[in-house]
Tab-separated table of C-alpha atoms and ligand atoms in Angstrom:
chain	number	residue	atom	x	y	z
A	282	UNK	CA	-33.317	10.294	55.202
A	283	UNK	CA	-32.858	10.388	51.453
A	284	UNK	CA	-32.849	14.164	51.305
A	285	UNK	CA	-29.896	14.492	53.674
A	286	UNK	CA	-27.960	11.910	51.711
A	287	UNK	CA	-28.532	13.808	48.464
A	288	UNK	CA	-26.980	16.853	50.109
A	289	UNK	CA	-23.719	14.956	50.465
A	290	UNK	CA	-23.158	15.135	46.729
A	291	UNK	CA	-20.647	17.971	46.372
A	292	UNK	CA	-21.842	21.097	44.544
A	293	UNK	CA	-19.999	21.078	41.234
A	294	UNK	CA	-19.833	24.879	41.073
A	295	UNK	CA	-17.882	24.931	44.341
A	296	UNK	CA	-15.555	22.171	43.283
A	297	UNK	CA	-14.655	24.022	40.107
A	298	UNK	CA	-13.798	27.162	42.065
A	299	UNK	CA	-11.429	25.246	44.359
A	300	UNK	CA	-7.854	25.923	43.286
A	301	UNK	CA	-6.505	22.687	44.677
A	302	UNK	CA	-9.020	20.715	42.658
A	303	UNK	CA	-8.208	22.711	39.519
A	304	UNK	CA	-4.577	21.781	39.990
A	305	UNK	CA	-5.465	18.148	40.563
A	306	UNK	CA	-7.257	17.933	37.201
A	307	UNK	CA	-5.245	20.449	35.198
A	308	UNK	CA	-4.084	17.747	32.763
A	309	UNK	CA	-7.605	17.678	31.344
A	310	UNK	CA	-9.640	20.348	29.501
A	311	UNK	CA	-12.137	22.126	31.768
A	312	UNK	CA	-15.064	20.904	29.712
A	313	UNK	CA	-14.007	17.303	30.247
A	314	UNK	CA	-13.641	17.824	34.015
A	315	UNK	CA	-17.101	19.379	34.202
A	316	UNK	CA	-18.623	16.525	32.217
A	317	UNK	CA	-16.955	13.923	34.450
A	318	UNK	CA	-18.179	15.655	37.621
A	319	UNK	CA	-21.730	15.785	36.294
A	320	UNK	CA	-21.652	12.131	35.376
A	321	UNK	CA	-20.322	11.097	38.784
A	322	UNK	CA	-22.972	13.250	40.511
A	323	UNK	CA	-25.680	11.585	38.387
A	324	UNK	CA	-24.304	8.178	39.292
A	325	UNK	CA	-24.387	9.050	43.001
A	326	UNK	CA	-27.989	10.267	42.702
A	327	UNK	CA	-29.004	7.012	41.042
A	328	UNK	CA	-27.204	5.047	43.737
A	329	UNK	CA	-29.097	6.923	46.456
A	330	UNK	CA	-32.436	6.510	44.649
A	331	UNK	CA	-31.953	2.779	44.272
A	332	UNK	CA	-31.379	2.536	48.015
A	333	UNK	CA	-27.998	0.839	47.923
A	334	UNK	CA	-26.225	3.916	49.205
A	335	UNK	CA	-26.395	3.287	52.924
A	336	UNK	CA	-22.933	1.823	53.260
A	337	UNK	CA	-21.341	3.953	50.537
A	338	UNK	CA	-18.594	6.460	51.209
A	339	UNK	CA	-20.030	9.891	50.402
A	340	UNK	CA	-16.962	11.940	51.224
A	341	UNK	CA	-15.728	14.688	48.926
A	342	UNK	CA	-12.519	12.731	48.381
A	343	UNK	CA	-14.502	9.655	47.318
A	344	UNK	CA	-16.285	11.871	44.787
A	345	UNK	CA	-13.011	13.248	43.438
A	346	UNK	CA	-11.486	9.785	43.160
A	347	UNK	CA	-14.402	8.702	40.987
A	348	UNK	CA	-14.004	11.820	38.864
A	349	UNK	CA	-10.325	11.007	38.505
A	350	UNK	CA	-11.100	7.477	37.325
A	351	UNK	CA	-13.634	8.755	34.811
A	352	UNK	CA	-11.193	11.323	33.506
A	353	UNK	CA	-8.558	8.688	32.954
A	354	UNK	CA	-10.959	6.964	30.546
A	355	UNK	CA	-12.217	10.186	28.956
A	356	UNK	CA	-8.659	11.379	28.418
A	357	UNK	CA	-8.088	8.624	25.893
A	358	UNK	CA	-9.310	8.445	22.338
A	359	UNK	CA	-11.985	5.862	21.625
A	360	UNK	CA	-10.035	4.495	18.665
A	361	UNK	CA	-6.655	3.373	19.952
A	362	UNK	CA	-3.861	0.855	19.602
A	363	UNK	CA	-4.511	-2.605	21.040
A	364	UNK	CA	-2.284	-5.630	21.527
A	365	UNK	CA	-3.417	-8.462	19.270
A	366	UNK	CA	-2.840	-11.719	21.145
A	367	UNK	CA	-5.351	-13.663	19.024
A	368	UNK	CA	-2.834	-15.048	16.537
A	369	UNK	CA	-5.061	-13.947	13.647
A	370	UNK	CA	-2.673	-11.799	11.645
A	371	UNK	CA	-5.169	-9.946	9.439
A	372	UNK	CA	-8.225	-9.351	11.578
A	373	UNK	CA	-10.772	-6.893	10.191
A	374	UNK	CA	-12.078	-6.147	13.701
A	375	UNK	CA	-8.565	-5.200	14.770
A	376	UNK	CA	-7.852	-2.975	11.762
A	377	UNK	CA	-6.202	-5.565	9.466
A	378	UNK	CA	-2.545	-5.013	8.518
A	379	UNK	CA	-0.222	-2.961	10.739
A	380	UNK	CA	1.719	-0.461	8.625
A	381	UNK	CA	5.457	-0.465	7.976
A	382	UNK	CA	7.459	2.456	9.450
A	383	UNK	CA	7.923	3.922	5.949
A	384	UNK	CA	4.149	4.244	5.563
A	385	UNK	CA	3.811	5.774	9.023
A	386	UNK	CA	6.436	8.370	8.081
A	387	UNK	CA	4.447	9.209	4.938
A	388	UNK	CA	1.252	9.622	6.979
A	389	UNK	CA	2.951	11.905	9.431
A	390	UNK	CA	4.571	14.089	6.755
A	391	UNK	CA	1.474	14.334	4.578
A	392	UNK	CA	-0.958	15.034	7.390
A	393	UNK	CA	1.057	17.840	8.907
A	394	UNK	CA	1.122	20.067	5.828
A	395	UNK	CA	0.140	20.507	2.198
A	396	UNK	CA	1.027	18.091	-0.582
A	397	UNK	CA	1.212	17.847	-4.356
A	398	UNK	CA	-1.865	15.584	-4.366
A	399	UNK	CA	-3.317	16.967	-7.588
A	400	UNK	CA	-0.690	19.272	-9.009
A	401	UNK	CA	2.101	18.411	-11.441
A	402	UNK	CA	5.238	19.929	-10.012
A	403	UNK	CA	7.036	20.263	-13.368
A	404	UNK	CA	4.276	22.084	-15.258
A	405	UNK	CA	2.203	23.515	-12.406
A	406	UNK	CA	-0.824	22.056	-14.137
A	407	UNK	CA	-3.588	20.101	-12.481
A	408	UNK	CA	-2.529	16.486	-11.868
A	409	UNK	CA	-4.256	13.242	-11.044
A	410	UNK	CA	-4.124	11.901	-7.478
A	411	UNK	CA	-3.889	8.316	-8.732
A	412	UNK	CA	-0.642	9.076	-10.554
A	413	UNK	CA	1.359	8.800	-7.310
A	414	UNK	CA	0.880	5.022	-7.165
A	415	UNK	CA	0.110	4.200	-10.800
A	416	UNK	CA	3.631	3.601	-12.069
A	417	UNK	CA	4.645	1.454	-9.087
A	418	UNK	CA	1.495	-0.655	-9.377
A	419	UNK	CA	2.105	-1.167	-13.083
A	420	UNK	CA	5.768	-2.061	-12.607
A	421	UNK	CA	4.984	-4.470	-9.769
A	422	UNK	CA	2.127	-6.302	-11.468
A	423	UNK	CA	2.563	-5.830	-15.198
A	424	UNK	CA	-0.915	-4.267	-15.457
A	425	UNK	CA	-1.710	-1.853	-18.284
A	426	UNK	CA	-3.553	0.636	-16.128
A	427	UNK	CA	-4.558	1.125	-12.471
A	428	UNK	CA	-7.032	2.854	-10.174
A	429	UNK	CA	-7.385	3.015	-6.388
A	430	UNK	CA	-10.675	3.445	-4.469
A	431	UNK	CA	-11.813	3.257	-0.855
A	432	UNK	CA	-11.865	-0.511	-0.448
A	433	UNK	CA	-12.300	-3.675	-2.455
A	434	UNK	CA	-16.082	-3.538	-2.087
A	435	UNK	CA	-15.981	-0.093	-3.733
A	436	UNK	CA	-13.748	-1.470	-6.494
A	437	UNK	CA	-16.262	-4.201	-7.335
A	438	UNK	CA	-19.153	-1.746	-7.126
A	439	UNK	CA	-17.441	0.727	-9.471
A	440	UNK	CA	-16.813	-1.994	-12.055
A	441	UNK	CA	-20.422	-3.178	-11.903
A	442	UNK	CA	-21.798	0.359	-12.032
A	443	UNK	CA	-19.615	1.285	-15.003
A	444	UNK	CA	-20.091	-1.818	-17.152
A	445	UNK	CA	-23.060	-3.842	-15.958
A	446	UNK	CA	-25.932	-1.520	-15.101
A	447	UNK	CA	-29.166	-3.123	-16.375
A	448	UNK	CA	-27.068	-5.900	-17.846
A	449	UNK	CA	-26.203	-9.435	-16.874
A	450	UNK	CA	-23.225	-10.624	-14.837
A	451	UNK	CA	-22.433	-14.321	-14.879
A	452	UNK	CA	-21.110	-15.852	-11.623
A	453	UNK	CA	-20.524	-19.471	-10.616
A	454	UNK	CA	-22.769	-20.729	-7.796
A	455	UNK	CA	-19.598	-21.861	-6.051
A	456	UNK	CA	-18.362	-18.256	-5.840
A	457	UNK	CA	-21.395	-16.327	-4.552
A	458	UNK	CA	-19.377	-15.170	-1.584
A	459	UNK	CA	-20.172	-13.410	1.644
A	460	UNK	CA	-17.230	-11.709	3.351
A	461	UNK	CA	-17.713	-10.508	6.926
A	462	UNK	CA	-19.150	-7.045	7.450
A	463	UNK	CA	-22.019	-7.452	4.950
A	464	UNK	CA	-20.141	-7.779	1.668
A	465	UNK	CA	-22.460	-10.265	-0.067
A	466	UNK	CA	-21.795	-10.550	-3.753
A	467	UNK	CA	-25.461	-11.023	-4.813
A	468	UNK	CA	-26.423	-7.914	-2.836
A	469	UNK	CA	-23.583	-5.799	-4.191
A	470	UNK	CA	-24.708	-6.833	-7.672
A	471	UNK	CA	-28.305	-5.891	-6.944
A	472	UNK	CA	-27.267	-2.520	-5.522
A	473	UNK	CA	-25.325	-1.742	-8.696
A	474	UNK	CA	-28.353	-2.412	-10.873
A	475	UNK	CA	-26.723	-5.430	-12.500
A	476	UNK	CA	-28.593	-8.674	-12.936
A	477	UNK	CA	-26.958	-11.737	-11.424
A	478	UNK	CA	-26.959	-14.846	-13.585
A	479	UNK	CA	-25.926	-17.854	-11.502
A	480	UNK	CA	-24.387	-20.789	-13.307
A	481	UNK	CA	-23.171	-24.264	-12.363
A	482	UNK	CA	-23.649	-25.792	-8.937
A	483	UNK	CA	-22.000	-25.143	-5.591
A	484	UNK	CA	-19.287	-27.728	-6.186
A	485	UNK	CA	-19.065	-28.001	-9.975
A	486	UNK	CA	-19.113	-25.309	-12.632
A	487	UNK	CA	-17.970	-26.046	-16.202
A	488	UNK	CA	-16.847	-23.655	-18.871
A	489	UNK	CA	-19.945	-24.659	-20.854
A	490	UNK	CA	-22.141	-23.423	-17.968
A	491	UNK	CA	-20.683	-19.950	-18.439
A	492	UNK	CA	-20.801	-20.219	-22.203
A	493	UNK	CA	-24.455	-21.316	-22.323
A	494	UNK	CA	-25.460	-18.290	-20.239
A	495	UNK	CA	-23.766	-15.698	-22.473
A	496	UNK	CA	-26.155	-13.622	-24.589
A	497	UNK	CA	-26.267	-10.120	-26.082
A	498	UNK	CA	-27.157	-8.680	-22.673
A	499	UNK	CA	-24.118	-10.146	-20.876
A	500	UNK	CA	-21.775	-7.457	-19.531
A	501	UNK	CA	-19.290	-9.371	-17.409
A	502	UNK	CA	-17.958	-12.775	-16.519
A	503	UNK	CA	-17.103	-12.437	-12.827
A	504	UNK	CA	-14.847	-14.666	-10.746
A	505	UNK	CA	-14.465	-14.247	-7.051
A	506	UNK	CA	-11.798	-15.557	-4.737
A	507	UNK	CA	-13.430	-17.873	-2.205
A	508	UNK	CA	-11.550	-16.127	0.535
A	509	UNK	CA	-13.078	-17.568	3.655
A	510	UNK	CA	-14.166	-21.066	2.679
A	511	UNK	CA	-13.004	-23.994	0.603
A	512	UNK	CA	-14.989	-26.332	-1.590
A	513	UNK	CA	-13.246	-29.689	-1.590
A	514	UNK	CA	-14.052	-33.149	-2.858
A	515	UNK	CA	-16.074	-33.631	-6.037
A	516	UNK	CA	-15.415	-30.242	-7.573
A	517	UNK	CA	-14.747	-28.593	-10.899
A	518	UNK	CA	-13.978	-25.099	-12.042
A	519	UNK	CA	-12.606	-23.987	-15.400
A	520	UNK	CA	-8.979	-22.857	-15.348
A	521	UNK	CA	-8.286	-19.143	-15.412
A	522	UNK	CA	-6.937	-19.468	-18.973
A	523	UNK	CA	-10.177	-21.109	-20.163
A	524	UNK	CA	-12.228	-18.435	-18.407
A	525	UNK	CA	-10.225	-15.602	-20.006
A	526	UNK	CA	-10.322	-17.232	-23.435
A	527	UNK	CA	-14.109	-17.615	-23.209
A	528	UNK	CA	-14.505	-13.917	-22.482
A	529	UNK	CA	-12.280	-12.986	-25.433
A	530	UNK	CA	-14.119	-15.331	-27.775
A	531	UNK	CA	-17.484	-13.756	-26.923
A	532	UNK	CA	-16.188	-10.251	-26.446
A	533	UNK	CA	-17.317	-10.150	-22.816
A	534	UNK	CA	-15.229	-8.442	-20.101
A	535	UNK	CA	-13.626	-10.867	-17.630
A	536	UNK	CA	-13.192	-9.763	-14.025
A	537	UNK	CA	-11.676	-11.404	-10.964
A	538	UNK	CA	-12.190	-10.185	-7.425
A	539	UNK	CA	-8.950	-11.502	-5.927
A	540	UNK	CA	-9.855	-10.447	-2.412
A	541	UNK	CA	-6.486	-10.399	-0.742
A	542	UNK	CA	-3.947	-9.534	-3.405
A	543	UNK	CA	-0.709	-11.391	-2.764
A	544	UNK	CA	2.454	-9.662	-4.041
A	545	UNK	CA	5.175	-12.114	-3.042
A	546	UNK	CA	5.246	-15.876	-3.365
A	547	UNK	CA	5.179	-17.328	0.144
A	548	UNK	CA	5.664	-20.999	-0.767
A	549	UNK	CA	9.298	-20.827	0.381
A	550	UNK	CA	7.914	-20.328	3.907
A	551	UNK	CA	5.889	-23.514	3.697
A	552	UNK	CA	2.586	-21.931	2.718
A	553	UNK	CA	0.481	-23.464	-0.057
A	554	UNK	CA	0.710	-21.912	-3.523
A	555	UNK	CA	-1.615	-18.956	-4.135
A	556	UNK	CA	-1.511	-17.050	-7.399
A	557	UNK	CA	0.042	-13.598	-6.983
A	558	UNK	CA	-1.500	-10.454	-8.430
A	559	UNK	CA	1.150	-10.620	-11.159
A	560	UNK	CA	0.006	-14.154	-12.079
A	561	UNK	CA	-3.590	-12.938	-12.379
A	562	UNK	CA	-2.538	-10.043	-14.617
A	563	UNK	CA	-0.506	-12.407	-16.814
A	564	UNK	CA	-3.546	-14.602	-17.361
A	565	UNK	CA	-5.065	-11.805	-19.427
A	566	UNK	CA	-8.073	-10.951	-17.255
A	567	UNK	CA	-9.587	-7.610	-18.273
A	568	UNK	CA	-10.020	-6.348	-14.700
A	569	UNK	CA	-8.705	-7.433	-11.300
A	570	UNK	CA	-9.553	-6.062	-7.865
A	571	UNK	CA	-8.136	-6.607	-4.372
A	572	UNK	CA	-7.931	-4.980	-0.945
A	573	UNK	CA	-5.008	-2.764	0.010
A	574	UNK	CA	-5.083	-3.752	3.683
A	575	UNK	CA	-5.112	-7.523	3.456
A	576	UNK	CA	-2.035	-9.439	2.249
A	577	UNK	CA	-0.563	-6.352	0.595
A	578	UNK	CA	-0.196	-4.766	4.034
A	579	UNK	CA	-1.170	-1.222	3.112
A	580	UNK	CA	-3.889	1.178	4.251
A	581	UNK	CA	-7.587	0.465	3.666
A	582	UNK	CA	-8.206	0.798	-0.062
A	583	UNK	CA	-9.269	-1.179	-3.097
A	584	UNK	CA	-6.977	-1.567	-6.084
A	585	UNK	CA	-8.282	-2.068	-9.621
A	586	UNK	CA	-5.879	-3.252	-12.314
A	587	UNK	CA	-6.749	-3.760	-15.933
A	588	UNK	CA	-7.030	-2.738	-19.543
A	589	UNK	CA	-6.436	0.912	-20.226
A	590	UNK	CA	-9.699	1.649	-22.041
A	591	UNK	CA	-11.726	0.074	-19.236
A	592	UNK	CA	-9.924	1.976	-16.464
A	593	UNK	CA	-10.355	5.191	-18.484
A	594	UNK	CA	-14.098	4.585	-18.590
A	595	UNK	CA	-14.204	4.074	-14.821
A	596	UNK	CA	-12.286	7.313	-14.258
A	597	UNK	CA	-15.102	9.111	-16.087
A	598	UNK	CA	-17.814	7.532	-13.928
A	599	UNK	CA	-19.156	10.200	-11.484
A	600	UNK	CA	-19.459	7.464	-8.841
A	601	UNK	CA	-15.639	7.469	-8.584
A	602	UNK	CA	-15.853	10.863	-6.880
A	603	UNK	CA	-17.764	9.252	-4.019
A	604	UNK	CA	-15.319	6.377	-3.742
A	605	UNK	CA	-12.076	8.306	-4.006
A	606	UNK	CA	-9.180	7.885	-1.611
A	607	UNK	CA	-7.481	10.630	0.377
A	608	UNK	CA	-3.849	11.748	0.352
A	609	UNK	CA	-3.084	9.723	3.486
A	610	UNK	CA	-4.216	6.495	1.869
A	611	UNK	CA	-2.254	7.215	-1.276
A	612	UNK	CA	0.862	8.242	0.663
A	613	UNK	CA	0.840	5.100	2.818
A	614	UNK	CA	0.108	2.911	-0.192
A	615	UNK	CA	2.952	4.452	-2.183
A	616	UNK	CA	5.357	3.832	0.718
A	617	UNK	CA	4.364	0.157	0.906
A	618	UNK	CA	4.592	-0.316	-2.867
A	619	UNK	CA	8.090	1.214	-2.848
A	620	UNK	CA	9.157	-1.431	-0.323
A	621	UNK	CA	7.845	-4.202	-2.576
A	622	UNK	CA	9.508	-2.715	-5.632
A	623	UNK	CA	12.884	-1.595	-4.304
A	624	UNK	CA	13.722	-3.731	-1.266
A	625	UNK	CA	15.695	-6.935	-1.557
A	626	UNK	CA	13.478	-8.797	0.906
A	627	UNK	CA	10.095	-7.071	1.427
A	628	UNK	CA	9.019	-9.878	3.774
A	629	UNK	CA	11.464	-8.584	6.390
A	630	UNK	CA	10.254	-4.984	6.024
A	631	UNK	CA	6.489	-5.431	6.119
A	632	UNK	CA	5.129	-6.210	9.582
A	633	UNK	CA	2.401	-8.746	8.798
A	634	UNK	CA	4.616	-10.655	6.329
A	635	UNK	CA	7.238	-10.834	9.036
A	636	UNK	CA	4.627	-12.314	11.382
A	637	UNK	CA	3.513	-14.845	8.767
A	638	UNK	CA	7.081	-15.992	8.202
A	639	UNK	CA	8.433	-15.667	11.744
A	640	UNK	CA	10.459	-18.755	12.727
A	641	UNK	CA	8.926	-20.896	15.474
A	642	UNK	CA	12.104	-20.572	17.538
A	643	UNK	CA	11.576	-16.798	17.649
A	644	UNK	CA	7.954	-17.209	18.770
A	645	UNK	CA	9.054	-19.637	21.447
A	646	UNK	CA	11.682	-17.182	22.677
A	647	UNK	CA	9.006	-14.485	23.093
A	648	UNK	CA	6.744	-16.967	24.905
A	649	UNK	CA	9.594	-17.786	27.285
A	650	UNK	CA	10.272	-14.110	27.916
A	651	UNK	CA	6.620	-13.436	28.717
A	652	UNK	CA	6.247	-16.518	30.887
A	653	UNK	CA	9.360	-15.772	32.898
A	654	UNK	CA	7.972	-12.379	33.848
A	655	UNK	CA	4.534	-13.620	34.867
A	656	UNK	CA	5.554	-16.874	36.502
A	657	UNK	CA	5.940	-15.095	39.892
A	658	UNK	CA	2.148	-14.658	39.750
A	659	UNK	CA	1.802	-18.423	39.803
A	660	UNK	CA	-0.433	-19.604	42.646
A	661	UNK	CA	-2.348	-22.769	43.447
A	662	UNK	CA	-5.396	-21.464	41.623
A	663	UNK	CA	-3.528	-20.032	38.646
A	664	UNK	CA	-1.703	-22.121	36.097
A	665	UNK	CA	0.614	-20.548	33.533
A	666	UNK	CA	2.191	-22.664	30.805
A	667	UNK	CA	3.510	-22.579	27.250
A	668	UNK	CA	1.602	-24.806	24.845
A	669	UNK	CA	1.682	-25.515	21.120
A	670	UNK	CA	-1.109	-24.071	18.992
A	671	UNK	CA	-2.080	-22.681	15.596
A	672	UNK	CA	-2.134	-19.150	14.175
A	673	UNK	CA	-4.230	-18.023	11.215
A	674	UNK	CA	-3.496	-15.498	8.501
A	675	UNK	CA	-7.099	-14.251	8.370
A	676	UNK	CA	-8.436	-11.387	6.261
A	677	UNK	CA	-9.769	-13.783	3.660
A	678	UNK	CA	-6.360	-15.053	2.673
A	679	UNK	CA	-5.288	-18.665	2.778
A	680	UNK	CA	-8.601	-20.049	4.070
A	681	UNK	CA	-8.120	-23.146	6.173
A	682	UNK	CA	-4.348	-22.699	6.453
A	683	UNK	CA	-3.001	-22.826	9.993
A	684	UNK	CA	0.541	-22.149	11.093
A	685	UNK	CA	2.160	-23.786	14.121
A	686	UNK	CA	2.799	-21.371	16.977
A	687	UNK	CA	3.404	-21.140	20.714
A	688	UNK	CA	0.761	-19.893	23.102
A	689	UNK	CA	1.026	-18.755	26.684
A	690	UNK	CA	-1.959	-20.206	28.502
A	691	UNK	CA	-3.540	-18.904	31.714
A	692	UNK	CA	-5.987	-20.985	33.656
A	693	UNK	CA	-7.500	-19.900	36.948
A	694	UNK	CA	-9.666	-21.981	39.216
A	695	UNK	CA	-11.429	-19.023	40.783
A	696	UNK	CA	-11.893	-16.663	37.820
A	697	UNK	CA	-13.491	-17.548	34.510
A	698	UNK	CA	-11.473	-17.008	31.324
A	699	UNK	CA	-14.207	-14.602	30.174
A	700	UNK	CA	-13.635	-12.473	33.254
A	701	UNK	CA	-9.872	-12.409	32.764
A	702	UNK	CA	-10.257	-11.613	29.045
A	703	UNK	CA	-12.556	-8.713	29.916
A	704	UNK	CA	-10.039	-7.230	32.370
A	705	UNK	CA	-7.363	-7.542	29.694
A	706	UNK	CA	-9.550	-5.706	27.168
A	707	UNK	CA	-9.970	-2.898	29.681
A	708	UNK	CA	-6.247	-2.410	30.264
A	709	UNK	CA	-4.148	0.289	28.669
A	710	UNK	CA	-3.401	-0.596	25.923
A	711	UNK	CA	-6.211	-3.147	25.670
A	712	UNK	CA	-5.177	-6.756	25.070
A	713	UNK	CA	-7.362	-8.937	22.841
A	714	UNK	CA	-6.998	-12.658	23.551
A	715	UNK	CA	-8.360	-16.012	22.516
A	716	UNK	CA	-10.274	-18.335	24.833
A	717	UNK	CA	-10.248	-22.110	24.430
A	718	UNK	CA	-10.625	-25.082	26.778
A	719	UNK	CA	-11.356	-22.830	29.723
A	720	UNK	CA	-8.053	-20.968	29.321
A	721	UNK	CA	-7.020	-17.516	28.203
A	722	UNK	CA	-4.473	-17.833	25.383
A	723	UNK	CA	-1.829	-15.408	24.150
A	724	UNK	CA	-0.439	-16.201	20.687
A	725	UNK	CA	3.075	-14.780	20.525
A	726	UNK	CA	3.079	-14.698	16.712
A	727	UNK	CA	1.018	-11.498	16.609
A	728	UNK	CA	2.685	-9.934	19.651
A	729	UNK	CA	5.726	-7.762	18.963
A	730	UNK	CA	8.820	-7.907	21.148
A	731	UNK	CA	8.262	-4.261	22.094
A	732	UNK	CA	4.713	-4.987	23.272
A	733	UNK	CA	5.750	-7.546	25.874
A	734	UNK	CA	6.304	-5.041	28.749
A	735	UNK	CA	2.790	-3.605	28.247
A	736	UNK	CA	1.388	-7.105	28.044
A	737	UNK	CA	3.051	-8.105	31.316
A	738	UNK	CA	1.606	-5.022	32.989
A	739	UNK	CA	-1.875	-5.825	31.673
A	740	UNK	CA	-1.709	-9.454	32.816
A	741	UNK	CA	-0.513	-8.463	36.286
A	742	UNK	CA	-3.330	-5.951	36.562
A	743	UNK	CA	-5.968	-8.355	35.285
A	744	UNK	CA	-4.952	-11.016	37.795
A	745	UNK	CA	-4.566	-8.761	40.817
B	164	PLP	C1	-12.165	-8.992	1.639
B	164	PLP	C2	-12.851	-9.233	0.389
B	164	PLP	C3	-13.746	-8.280	-0.128
B	164	PLP	C4	-14.032	-6.999	0.593
B	164	PLP	O1	-12.897	-6.200	0.596
B	164	PLP	P1	-12.876	-4.830	1.455
B	164	PLP	O2	-11.528	-4.261	1.186
B	164	PLP	O3	-13.092	-5.241	2.874
B	164	PLP	O4	-13.972	-3.984	0.947
B	164	PLP	C5	-14.365	-8.555	-1.315
B	164	PLP	N1	-14.129	-9.714	-1.976
B	164	PLP	C6	-13.278	-10.646	-1.523
B	164	PLP	C7	-13.050	-11.912	-2.308
B	164	PLP	C8	-12.601	-10.450	-0.325
B	164	PLP	O5	-11.754	-11.367	0.152
């Protein structure tokens, strides 16, 4: 019995010779078609072997339909755009900040040809890639000197490697941070060959704790932004001014890992006060680091600001070569920095800042638009409604801060929210949602007006 069933699997060689089939799949490269056919044939063989093939349709057309479905998946890149319905604006898993159109234009121009990455156009002499963003960074922050590397983790590592190898770095026990994706400050320190000296307690660290730990082997006093947690209650930390003054008094370099790197004050939008990068520079810290793709809204990179002699030393460190950024990163970063420097209201020009500051009435309007289009799907076992909820900034900025928002909620009595969320993730483009209280939730704060038609299509498909 089995043997005759196996014979029903079409011979791939014959299929490939068939002109009609070639035409049917001519959108795809031949190699992809061949791979898909082989995979479908393997699947059919496994189905026959496992014995659940008796009722299956083994026609040639059924085979080709499966090939077609496989090709539709194969025809798409693995890394692709998704719709973020989670309401978390800076989500590392979803690629952090979306880029402004100006940055996208820079990427497109720079990637399609050559560029003056390391050549000075006036003299024809060799230039420095960092020069393309240096002046803007200095003008925007007041820093003496600047450097850009692959990400903030690389920025911290380069500082430690340059100044603290085989030396001591003093950190408060309240700031021994772990950021998602395995950035753990004690481990980064260990990797760099620096020795961690912990001072104070989790909730209280005094200036004298730092001071008592300083000795001739101390390289750095390191502060870290507690990006994803908050210590509240019976707490103490020295002010930034005290911290900086202590470093100066003992001739020890002071460093702050700012994490997110805020460039505009957002208190006028009702958010709590956070020091901006400019504030940190003004405090007199010797070195400051932050991510380019968190609150700044640029491409993935790590920015180091600081004293000229220190930055010069880092530029001579051979490790920099392994951490250096490419022309695309620099081009996109320059475009974003130009918006901050030249535009009247950067908040309106930079996508994630626009999301953070979007008026509730606007979010509600989008929720209404979405709901109106999916309400016809309403059945006895499916409930669609608009509810109030909270969005988060994410990306290690504003920990604990939630912003009011409107959510579209889907609840089905015959399909679990997990099942619906999975179908949505498999749509094109994929939709990433939140699940709570047995419902699938769509936060309209992170969904753009122009994404709504795709979202409607995905919801219809997921519920059909
Ligand atoms: C996010 C963050 C990092 C890691 O930054 P990457 O750009 O992801 O490497 C390090 N320190 C702090 C305080 C952060 O918030």
